[in-house]
Coordinates of C-alpha atoms in Angstrom, one line a residue:
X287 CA 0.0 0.0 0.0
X288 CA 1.2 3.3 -1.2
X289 CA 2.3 5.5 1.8
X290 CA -0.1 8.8 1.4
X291 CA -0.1 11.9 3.9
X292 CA -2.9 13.5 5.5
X293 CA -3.7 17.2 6.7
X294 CA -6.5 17.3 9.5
X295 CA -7.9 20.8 10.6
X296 CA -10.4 19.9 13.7
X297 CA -9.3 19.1 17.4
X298 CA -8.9 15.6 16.3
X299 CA -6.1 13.5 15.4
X300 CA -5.1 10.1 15.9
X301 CA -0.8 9.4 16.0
X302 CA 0.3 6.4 15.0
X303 CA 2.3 4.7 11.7
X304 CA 1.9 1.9 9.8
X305 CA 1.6 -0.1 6.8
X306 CA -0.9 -2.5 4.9
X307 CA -4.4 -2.5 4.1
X308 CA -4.9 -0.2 7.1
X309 CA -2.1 2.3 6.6
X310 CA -1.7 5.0 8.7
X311 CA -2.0 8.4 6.6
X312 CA 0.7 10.4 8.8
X313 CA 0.1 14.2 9.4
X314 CA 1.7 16.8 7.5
X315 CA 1.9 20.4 8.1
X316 CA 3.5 23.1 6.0
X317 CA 4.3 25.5 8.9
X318 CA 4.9 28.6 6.9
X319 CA 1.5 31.2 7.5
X320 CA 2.8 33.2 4.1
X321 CA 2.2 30.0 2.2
X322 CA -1.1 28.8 0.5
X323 CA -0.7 25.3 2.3
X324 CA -1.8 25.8 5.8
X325 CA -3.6 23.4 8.3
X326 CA -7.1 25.3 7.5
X327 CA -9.3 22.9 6.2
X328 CA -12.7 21.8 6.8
X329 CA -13.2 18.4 8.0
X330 CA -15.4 17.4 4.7
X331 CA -12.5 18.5 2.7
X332 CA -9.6 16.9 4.0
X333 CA -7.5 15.5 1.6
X334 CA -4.8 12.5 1.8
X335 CA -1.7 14.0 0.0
X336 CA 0.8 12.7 -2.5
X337 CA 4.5 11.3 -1.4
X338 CA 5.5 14.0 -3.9
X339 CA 6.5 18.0 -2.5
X340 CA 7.0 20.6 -4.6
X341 CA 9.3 23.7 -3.0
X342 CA 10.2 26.6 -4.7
X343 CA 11.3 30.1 -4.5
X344 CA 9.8 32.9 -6.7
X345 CA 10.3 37.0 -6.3
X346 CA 8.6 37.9 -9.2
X347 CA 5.9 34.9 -10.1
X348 CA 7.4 33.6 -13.1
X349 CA 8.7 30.3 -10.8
X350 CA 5.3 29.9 -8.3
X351 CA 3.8 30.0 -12.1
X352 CA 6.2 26.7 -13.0
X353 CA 5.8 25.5 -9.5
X354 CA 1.9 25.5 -9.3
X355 CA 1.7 23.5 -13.2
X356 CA 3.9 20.8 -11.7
X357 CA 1.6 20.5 -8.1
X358 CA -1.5 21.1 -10.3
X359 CA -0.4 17.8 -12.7
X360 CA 0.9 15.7 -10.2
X361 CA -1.2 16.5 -6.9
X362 CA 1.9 17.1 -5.2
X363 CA 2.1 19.3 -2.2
X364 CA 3.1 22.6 -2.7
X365 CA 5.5 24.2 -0.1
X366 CA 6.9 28.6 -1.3
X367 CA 10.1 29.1 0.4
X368 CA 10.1 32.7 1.7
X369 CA 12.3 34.6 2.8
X370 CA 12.8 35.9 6.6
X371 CA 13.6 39.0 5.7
X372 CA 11.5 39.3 2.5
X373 CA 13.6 40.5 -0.8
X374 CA 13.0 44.4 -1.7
X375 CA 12.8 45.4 -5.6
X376 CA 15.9 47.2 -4.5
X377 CA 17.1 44.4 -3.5
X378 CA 17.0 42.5 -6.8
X379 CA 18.5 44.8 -9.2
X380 CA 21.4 42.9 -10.2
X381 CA 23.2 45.8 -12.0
X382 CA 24.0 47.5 -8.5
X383 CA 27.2 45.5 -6.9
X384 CA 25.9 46.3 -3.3
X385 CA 22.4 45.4 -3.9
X386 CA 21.5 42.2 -1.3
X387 CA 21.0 39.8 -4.0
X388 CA 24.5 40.6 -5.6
X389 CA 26.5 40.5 -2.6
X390 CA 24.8 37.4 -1.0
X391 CA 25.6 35.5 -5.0
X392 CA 29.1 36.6 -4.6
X393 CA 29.6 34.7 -1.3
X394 CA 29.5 31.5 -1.5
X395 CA 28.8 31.1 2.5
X396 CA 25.7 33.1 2.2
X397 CA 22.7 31.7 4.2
X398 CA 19.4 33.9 3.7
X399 CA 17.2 32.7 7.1
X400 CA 14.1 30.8 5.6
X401 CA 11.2 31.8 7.1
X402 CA 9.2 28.8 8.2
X403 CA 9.2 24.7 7.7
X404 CA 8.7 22.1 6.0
X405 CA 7.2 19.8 8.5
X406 CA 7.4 16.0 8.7
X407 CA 10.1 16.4 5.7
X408 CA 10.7 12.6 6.2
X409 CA 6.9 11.5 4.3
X410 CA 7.9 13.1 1.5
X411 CA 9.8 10.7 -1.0
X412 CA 10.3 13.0 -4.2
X413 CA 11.5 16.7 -4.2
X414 CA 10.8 19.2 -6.9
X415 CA 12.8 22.4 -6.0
X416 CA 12.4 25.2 -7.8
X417 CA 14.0 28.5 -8.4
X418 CA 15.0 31.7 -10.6
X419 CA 18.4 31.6 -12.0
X420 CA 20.6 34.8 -10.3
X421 CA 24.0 35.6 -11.8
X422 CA 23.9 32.3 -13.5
X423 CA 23.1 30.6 -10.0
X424 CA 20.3 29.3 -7.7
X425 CA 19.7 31.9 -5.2
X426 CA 21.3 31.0 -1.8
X427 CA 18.1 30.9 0.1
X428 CA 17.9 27.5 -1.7
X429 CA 21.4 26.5 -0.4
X430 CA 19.5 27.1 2.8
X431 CA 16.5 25.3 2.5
X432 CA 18.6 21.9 1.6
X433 CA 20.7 22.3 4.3
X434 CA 18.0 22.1 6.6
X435 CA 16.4 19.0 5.7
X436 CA 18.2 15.4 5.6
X437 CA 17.5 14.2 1.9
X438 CA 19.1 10.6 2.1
X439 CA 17.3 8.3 0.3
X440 CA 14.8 11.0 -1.3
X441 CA 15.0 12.1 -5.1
X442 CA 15.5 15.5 -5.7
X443 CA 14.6 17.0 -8.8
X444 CA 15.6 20.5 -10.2
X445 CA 14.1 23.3 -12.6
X446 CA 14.5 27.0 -12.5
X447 CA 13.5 29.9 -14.7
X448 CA 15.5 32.4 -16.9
X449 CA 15.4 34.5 -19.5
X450 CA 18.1 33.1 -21.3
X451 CA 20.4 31.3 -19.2
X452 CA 19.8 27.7 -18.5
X453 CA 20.1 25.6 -15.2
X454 CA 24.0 25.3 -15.9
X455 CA 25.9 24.7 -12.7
X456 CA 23.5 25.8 -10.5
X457 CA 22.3 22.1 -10.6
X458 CA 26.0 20.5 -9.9
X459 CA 26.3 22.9 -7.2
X460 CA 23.0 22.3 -5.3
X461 CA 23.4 18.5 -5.6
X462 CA 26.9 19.0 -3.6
X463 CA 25.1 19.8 -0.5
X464 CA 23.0 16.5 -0.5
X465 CA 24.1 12.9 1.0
X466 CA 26.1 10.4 -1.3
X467 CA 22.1 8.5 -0.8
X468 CA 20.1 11.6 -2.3
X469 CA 19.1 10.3 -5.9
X470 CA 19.2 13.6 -8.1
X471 CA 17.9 14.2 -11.3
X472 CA 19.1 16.3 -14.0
X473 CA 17.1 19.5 -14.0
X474 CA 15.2 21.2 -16.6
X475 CA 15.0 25.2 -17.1
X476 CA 12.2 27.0 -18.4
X477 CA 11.5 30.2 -19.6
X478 CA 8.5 32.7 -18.1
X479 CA 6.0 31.6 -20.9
X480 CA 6.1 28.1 -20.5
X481 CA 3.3 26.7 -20.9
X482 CA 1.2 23.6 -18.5
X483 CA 1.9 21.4 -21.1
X484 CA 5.2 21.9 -21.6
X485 CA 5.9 21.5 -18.0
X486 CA 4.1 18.6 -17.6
X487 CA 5.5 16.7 -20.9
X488 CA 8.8 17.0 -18.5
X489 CA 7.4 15.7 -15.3
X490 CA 5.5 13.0 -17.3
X491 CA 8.9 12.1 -19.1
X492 CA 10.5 11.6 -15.7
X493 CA 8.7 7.9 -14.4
X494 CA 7.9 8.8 -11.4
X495 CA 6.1 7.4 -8.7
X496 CA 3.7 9.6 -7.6
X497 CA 1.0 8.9 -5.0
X498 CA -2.7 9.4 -6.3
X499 CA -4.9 11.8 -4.0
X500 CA -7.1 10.4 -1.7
X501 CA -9.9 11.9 0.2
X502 CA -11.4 11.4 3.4
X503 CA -15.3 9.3 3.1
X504 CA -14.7 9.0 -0.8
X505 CA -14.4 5.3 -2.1
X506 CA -11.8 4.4 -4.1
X507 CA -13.2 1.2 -6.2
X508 CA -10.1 0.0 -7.5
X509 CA -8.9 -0.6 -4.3
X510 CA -11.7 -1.3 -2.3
X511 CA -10.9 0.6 0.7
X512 CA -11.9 4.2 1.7
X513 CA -10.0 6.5 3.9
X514 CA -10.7 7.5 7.4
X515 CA -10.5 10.8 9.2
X516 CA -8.0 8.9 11.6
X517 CA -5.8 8.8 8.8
X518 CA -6.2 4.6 8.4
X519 CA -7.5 2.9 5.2
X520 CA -10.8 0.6 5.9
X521 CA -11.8 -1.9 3.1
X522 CA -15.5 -1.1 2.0
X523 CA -16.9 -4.2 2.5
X524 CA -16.8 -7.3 4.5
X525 CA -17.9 -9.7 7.1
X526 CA -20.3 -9.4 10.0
X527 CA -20.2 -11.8 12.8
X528 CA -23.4 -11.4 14.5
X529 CA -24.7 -14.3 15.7
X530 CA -21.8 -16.3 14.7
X531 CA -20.7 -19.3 16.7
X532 CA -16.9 -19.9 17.2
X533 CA -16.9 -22.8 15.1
X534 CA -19.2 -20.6 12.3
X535 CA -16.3 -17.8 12.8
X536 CA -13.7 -19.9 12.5
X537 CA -15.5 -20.8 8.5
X538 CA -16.7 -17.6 7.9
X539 CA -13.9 -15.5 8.2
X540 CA -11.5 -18.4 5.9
X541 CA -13.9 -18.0 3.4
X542 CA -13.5 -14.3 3.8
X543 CA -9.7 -14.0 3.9
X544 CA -9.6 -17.3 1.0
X545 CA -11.8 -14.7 -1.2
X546 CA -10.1 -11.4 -1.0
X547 CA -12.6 -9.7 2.1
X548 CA -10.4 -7.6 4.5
X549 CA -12.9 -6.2 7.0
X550 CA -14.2 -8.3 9.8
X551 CA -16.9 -6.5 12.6
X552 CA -17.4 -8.1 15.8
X553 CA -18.4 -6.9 19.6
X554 CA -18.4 -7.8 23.0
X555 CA -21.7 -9.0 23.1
X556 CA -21.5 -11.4 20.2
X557 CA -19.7 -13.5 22.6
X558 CA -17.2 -14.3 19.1
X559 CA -14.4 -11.8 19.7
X560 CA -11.9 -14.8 20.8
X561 CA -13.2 -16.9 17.8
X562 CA -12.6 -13.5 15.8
X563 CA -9.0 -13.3 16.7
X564 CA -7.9 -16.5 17.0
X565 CA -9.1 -16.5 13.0
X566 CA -7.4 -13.5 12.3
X567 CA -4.0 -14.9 14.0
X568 CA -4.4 -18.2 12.5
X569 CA -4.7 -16.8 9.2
X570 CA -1.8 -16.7 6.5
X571 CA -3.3 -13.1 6.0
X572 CA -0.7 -10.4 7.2
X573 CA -2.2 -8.9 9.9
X574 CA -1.6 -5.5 9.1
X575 CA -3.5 -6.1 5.8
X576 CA -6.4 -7.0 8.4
X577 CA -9.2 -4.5 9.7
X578 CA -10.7 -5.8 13.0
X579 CA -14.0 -4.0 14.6
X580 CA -15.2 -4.4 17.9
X581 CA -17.3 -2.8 20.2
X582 CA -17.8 -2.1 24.3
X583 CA -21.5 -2.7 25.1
X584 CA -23.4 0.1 27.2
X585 CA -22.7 -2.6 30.8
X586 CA -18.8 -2.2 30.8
X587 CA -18.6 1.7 30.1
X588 CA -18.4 2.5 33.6
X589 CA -15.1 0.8 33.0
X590 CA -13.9 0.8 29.6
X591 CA -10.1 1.3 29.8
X592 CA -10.3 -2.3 31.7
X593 CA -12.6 -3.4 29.1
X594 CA -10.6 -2.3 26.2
X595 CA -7.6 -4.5 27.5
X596 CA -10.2 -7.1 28.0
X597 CA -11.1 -7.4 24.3
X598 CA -7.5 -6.9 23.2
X599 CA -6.8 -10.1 25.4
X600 CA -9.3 -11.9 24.6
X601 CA -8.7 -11.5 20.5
X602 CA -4.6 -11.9 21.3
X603 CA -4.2 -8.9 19.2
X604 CA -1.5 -6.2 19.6
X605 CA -4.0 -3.7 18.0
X606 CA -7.4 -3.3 17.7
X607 CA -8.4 -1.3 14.0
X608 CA -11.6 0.6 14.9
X609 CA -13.9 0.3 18.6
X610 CA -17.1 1.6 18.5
X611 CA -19.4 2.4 21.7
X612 CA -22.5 -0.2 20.4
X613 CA -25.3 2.1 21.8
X614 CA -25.8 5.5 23.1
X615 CA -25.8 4.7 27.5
X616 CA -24.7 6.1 31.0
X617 CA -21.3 7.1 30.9
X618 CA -20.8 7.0 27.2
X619 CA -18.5 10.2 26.9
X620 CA -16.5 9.2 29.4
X621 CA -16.3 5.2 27.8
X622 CA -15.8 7.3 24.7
X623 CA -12.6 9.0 26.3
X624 CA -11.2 5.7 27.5
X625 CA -10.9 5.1 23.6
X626 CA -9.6 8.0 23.0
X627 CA -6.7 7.3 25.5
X628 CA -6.5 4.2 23.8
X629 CA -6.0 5.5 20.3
X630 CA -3.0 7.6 22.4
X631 CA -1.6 4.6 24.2
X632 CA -1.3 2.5 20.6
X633 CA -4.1 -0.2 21.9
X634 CA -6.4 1.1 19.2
X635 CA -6.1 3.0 15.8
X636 CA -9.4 4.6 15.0
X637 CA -12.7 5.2 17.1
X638 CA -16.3 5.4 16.0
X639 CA -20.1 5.1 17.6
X640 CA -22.7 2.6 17.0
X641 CA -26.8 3.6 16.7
X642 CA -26.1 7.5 16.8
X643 CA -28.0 9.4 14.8
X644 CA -28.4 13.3 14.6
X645 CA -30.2 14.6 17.6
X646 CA -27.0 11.8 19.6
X647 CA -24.3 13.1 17.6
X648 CA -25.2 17.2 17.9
X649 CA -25.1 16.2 21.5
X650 CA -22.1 13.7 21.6
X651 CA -19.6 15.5 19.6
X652 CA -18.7 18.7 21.7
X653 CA -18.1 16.5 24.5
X654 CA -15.2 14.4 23.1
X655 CA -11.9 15.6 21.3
X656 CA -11.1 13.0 18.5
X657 CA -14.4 12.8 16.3
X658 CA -15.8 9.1 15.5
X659 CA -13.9 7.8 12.3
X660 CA -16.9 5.8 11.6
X661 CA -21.0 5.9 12.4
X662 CA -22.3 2.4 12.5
X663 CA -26.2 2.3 11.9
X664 CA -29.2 -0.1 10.5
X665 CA -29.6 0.4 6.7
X666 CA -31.4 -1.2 4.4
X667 CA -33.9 -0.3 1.2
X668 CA -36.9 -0.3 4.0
X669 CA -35.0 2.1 6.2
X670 CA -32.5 4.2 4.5
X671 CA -31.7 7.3 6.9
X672 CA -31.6 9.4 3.7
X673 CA -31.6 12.4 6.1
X674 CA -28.8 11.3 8.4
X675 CA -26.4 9.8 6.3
X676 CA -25.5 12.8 4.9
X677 CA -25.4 14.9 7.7
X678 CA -22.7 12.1 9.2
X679 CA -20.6 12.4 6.1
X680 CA -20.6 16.5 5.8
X681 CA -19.0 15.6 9.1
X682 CA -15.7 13.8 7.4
X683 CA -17.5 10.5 9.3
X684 CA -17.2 7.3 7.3
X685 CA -21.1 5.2 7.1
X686 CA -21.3 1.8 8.2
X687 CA -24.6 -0.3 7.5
X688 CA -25.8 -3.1 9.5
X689 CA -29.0 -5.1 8.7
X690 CA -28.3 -4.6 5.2
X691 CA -30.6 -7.5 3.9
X692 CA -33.3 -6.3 6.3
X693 CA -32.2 -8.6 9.6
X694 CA -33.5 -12.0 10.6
X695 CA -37.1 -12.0 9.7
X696 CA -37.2 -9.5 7.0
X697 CA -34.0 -11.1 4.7
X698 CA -36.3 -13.3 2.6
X699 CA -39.3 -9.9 1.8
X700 CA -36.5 -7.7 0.9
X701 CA -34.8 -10.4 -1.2
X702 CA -37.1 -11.2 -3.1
X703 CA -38.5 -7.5 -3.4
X704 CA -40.1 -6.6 -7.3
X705 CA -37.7 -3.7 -7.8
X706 CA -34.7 -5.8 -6.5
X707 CA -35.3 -8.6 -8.2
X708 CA -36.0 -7.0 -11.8
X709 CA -32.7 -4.6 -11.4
X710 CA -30.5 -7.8 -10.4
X711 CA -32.1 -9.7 -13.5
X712 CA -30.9 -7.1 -15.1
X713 CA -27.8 -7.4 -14.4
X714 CA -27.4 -11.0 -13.8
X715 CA -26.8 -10.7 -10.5
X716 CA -28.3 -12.0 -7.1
X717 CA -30.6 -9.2 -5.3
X718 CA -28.2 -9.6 -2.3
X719 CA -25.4 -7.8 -4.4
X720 CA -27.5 -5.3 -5.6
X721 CA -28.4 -4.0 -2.3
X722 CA -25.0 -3.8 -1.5
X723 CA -23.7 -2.4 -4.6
X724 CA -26.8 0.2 -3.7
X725 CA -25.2 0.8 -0.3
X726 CA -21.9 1.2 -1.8
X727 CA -22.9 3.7 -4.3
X728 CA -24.5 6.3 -1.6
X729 CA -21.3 5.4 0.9
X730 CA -22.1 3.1 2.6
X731 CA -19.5 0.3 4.0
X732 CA -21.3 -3.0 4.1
X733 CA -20.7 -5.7 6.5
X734 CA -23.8 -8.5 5.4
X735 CA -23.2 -11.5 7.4
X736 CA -23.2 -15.1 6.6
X737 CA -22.0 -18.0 7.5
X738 CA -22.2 -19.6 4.1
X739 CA -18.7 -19.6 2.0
X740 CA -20.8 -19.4 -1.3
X741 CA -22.6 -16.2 -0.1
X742 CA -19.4 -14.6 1.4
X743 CA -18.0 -15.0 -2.1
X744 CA -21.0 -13.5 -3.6
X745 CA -21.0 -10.6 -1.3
X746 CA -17.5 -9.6 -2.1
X747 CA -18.3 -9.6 -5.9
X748 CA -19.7 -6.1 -6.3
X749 CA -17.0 -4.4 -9.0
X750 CA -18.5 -6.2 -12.0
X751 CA -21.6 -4.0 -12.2
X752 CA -22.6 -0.6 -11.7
X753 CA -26.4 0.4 -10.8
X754 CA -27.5 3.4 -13.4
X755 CA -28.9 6.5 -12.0
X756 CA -32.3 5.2 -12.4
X757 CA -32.1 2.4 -10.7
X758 CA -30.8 3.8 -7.6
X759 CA -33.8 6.1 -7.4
X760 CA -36.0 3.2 -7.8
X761 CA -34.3 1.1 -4.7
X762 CA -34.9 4.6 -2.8
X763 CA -38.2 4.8 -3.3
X764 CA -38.7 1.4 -1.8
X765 CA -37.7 3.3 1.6
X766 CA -40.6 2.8 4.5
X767 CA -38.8 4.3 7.5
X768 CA -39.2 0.9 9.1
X769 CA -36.3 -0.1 11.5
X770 CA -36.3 -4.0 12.2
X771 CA -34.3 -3.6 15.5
X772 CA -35.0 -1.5 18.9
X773 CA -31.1 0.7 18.3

């Protein structure tokens, strides 16, 4: 899994790093309050970043101009290096021998003071720096700015704008400063009318490796996962183990593992979670490539840091992936806080709520400091919560669905529901993977449960259709507002 970096504005953030299907998205901040790239962002809109930064210097525009094609292109951060002691127009005229900019290219030991830094440099795997040529040179603000950083093992890469001259020495010189393990790459000079294309034709020539963007709640289809606020990647669908016995676990999660399913949700009072982990240890499945749900029922909140050491020793995990409180109860803040100290302590890596809904979370959320990475609630095509959905994701909450065939009783109506059943004819599919291909579309992670390898498989194999416009407003006109359990 690609390493990709994440920004949070909000009082909540989760630390911790990692790698697999759960990686961590580690925080960066550009701390540099003249720069376009602050930690101001709304929750809705955070973003995972790219591996890639793009630093430059620019008095007059002409190199931000360069700069901002090759961040636009790439989806690269974007990181101005500004001078301390900002640059005067006096400053820059070149034909005066005691101007600033003349006397500071004439001595080679000249260190401008950058104002500002890059932080958490290390994330960043490839380096575009770029920078106006002065008396045939990089300015020495840029000898300044890789000084302060340790480059080893990162790939730098060049450009600069002139008039005339091109990125002659300037690149030799600058790659002196780096480690003997900083890969470089020839730069590339361009002149003030370059155009996007040009620049990008460059970058695009180069091979790199650049990390796609990734955004908080939005699905990514191709690899099945979405990303969380916590910074952690989730798979979108997967296995619930309500009602499971250990032996039933023990089945269903092979067949889940065996098929390609990732996600396994469990709790406390399914009297599974040692079946759960005991699967999940047993398996040849890395664990890190494993995301494991629990919950703390309402009975132990009075103590839930003891609880929370409970469940992790009764699965025989090191981590747990996501807890969730099950249901609103006494004490739930403070069970909620437990967690959070948890998520601090490296027992857990993401937090959530189970069976809150809008008038709970208006009332939850300015009690508690690290908002729920994930809302758990009954959905189905008989009770859709078309209103609360999304009001949870403006929130940068990820939706969870349980009950999505309806819940025991109510599977065998919904299956074999008119509108389901024409649209998965259509399709020739079952009307069990059109409901969640439905919930998928609005969302929605899915955890149907089963203990029937054949229907595990067929749950997991939702990529090979896509429900038209049409069709989803059919399926949510089938909603009744009926709720099939008390939550």
């Amino acid at each position: 899994m690609k390493k990709i970096l994440i920004s949070l504005l909000s009082l909540f953030i989760a630390a911790a790093n990692t790698t697999g299907c759960a990686a961590k998205a580690s925080s960066v901040s550009l701390n540099n309050s003249n720069t376009a790239e602050s930690s101001t962002e709304t929750e809705a809109d955070v973003s995972a970043k790219t591996n890639a930064l793009v630093a430059y210097f620019s008095c007059t525009g002409t190199t931000e101009q360069i700069a901002e094609y090759i961040s636009d292109g790439t989806s690269a951060d974007l990181y101005e290096i500004i001078a301390a002691d900002p640059y005067t127009e006096a400053d820059l005229n070149y034909n005066n021998s005691n101007s600033r900019t003349t006397k500071e290219q004439n001595d080679s030991s000249a260190r401008p003071e950058v104002s500002g830094t890059v932080e958490n440099m290390d994330q960043y795997d490839i380096v575009f720096i770029g920078y106006p040529i002065w008396h045939g040179q990089a300015p020495r603000i840029i000898s300044t700015f890789l000084e302060s950083y340790d480059f080893s093992g990162k790939t730098i890469i060049p450009f600069c704008t002139s008039h005339s001259s091109g990125i002659g020495s300037s690149d030799t010189n600058l790659h002196s400063l780096c480690s003997d393990s900083t890969a470089w790459i020839d730069g590339r000079r361009f002149a003030a009318d370059a155009s996007s294309d040009e620049v990008m034709e460059w970058v695009n020539s180069l091979n790199l490796d650049i990390s796609e963007v990734k955004t908080v709640g939005e699905f990514d289809f191709e690899s099945k996962t979405v990303l969380l606020n916590s910074g952690y990647e989730m798979p979108i669908m997967g296995l619930g183990t309500y009602s499971l016995s250990d032996e039933e676990c023990a089945v269903s999660i092979a067949a889940l593992l065996e098929a390609g399913g990732r996600l396994i949700d469990t709790a406390y009072m399914y009297g599974n979670e040692a079946a759960v982990g005991k699967a999940v240890r047993e398996s040849d499945v890395p664990r890190e490539e494993i995301f494991v749900i629990t919950k703390l029922y309402p009975n132990q909140y009075d103590n839930a840091a003891e609880a929370i050491d409970e469940a992790l020793e009764r699965m025989g995990l090191d981590y747990i992936d996501m807890m969730l409180l099950h249901h609103p109860g006494d004490n739930d803040v403070e069970a909620y806080k437990a967690m959070e100290q948890a998520v601090a302590d490296g027992k857990i890596r993401s937090i959530g709520l189970s069976n809150w809904y809008v008038e709970e979370l208006t009332e939850f959320l300015p009690q508690v400091s690290i908002t729920p990475a994930l809302v758990q609630n009954e959905i189905h095509p008989y009770y859709q919560e078309n209103n609360v959905i999304p009001y949870i994701q403006s929130l940068g909450i990820v939706v969870q669905g349980w009950y999505p065939f309806g819940g025991r009783g109510y599977t065998a109506e919904l299956l074999s529901d008119e509108t389901i059943s024409t649209i998965a004819a259509a399709h020739d599919v079952t009307s069990a993977q059109v409901i969640l291909r439905w919930n998928l579309q609005k969302g929605v992670v899915v955890i149907p449960g089963s203990s029937n390898p054949d229907h595990i498989r067929e749950n997991l194999d939702l990529f090979g259709f896509e429900l038209t416009d049409e069709e989803m407003e059919q399926i949510n006109a089938l909603d009744r507002n009926e709720k099939h359990d008390w939550y």
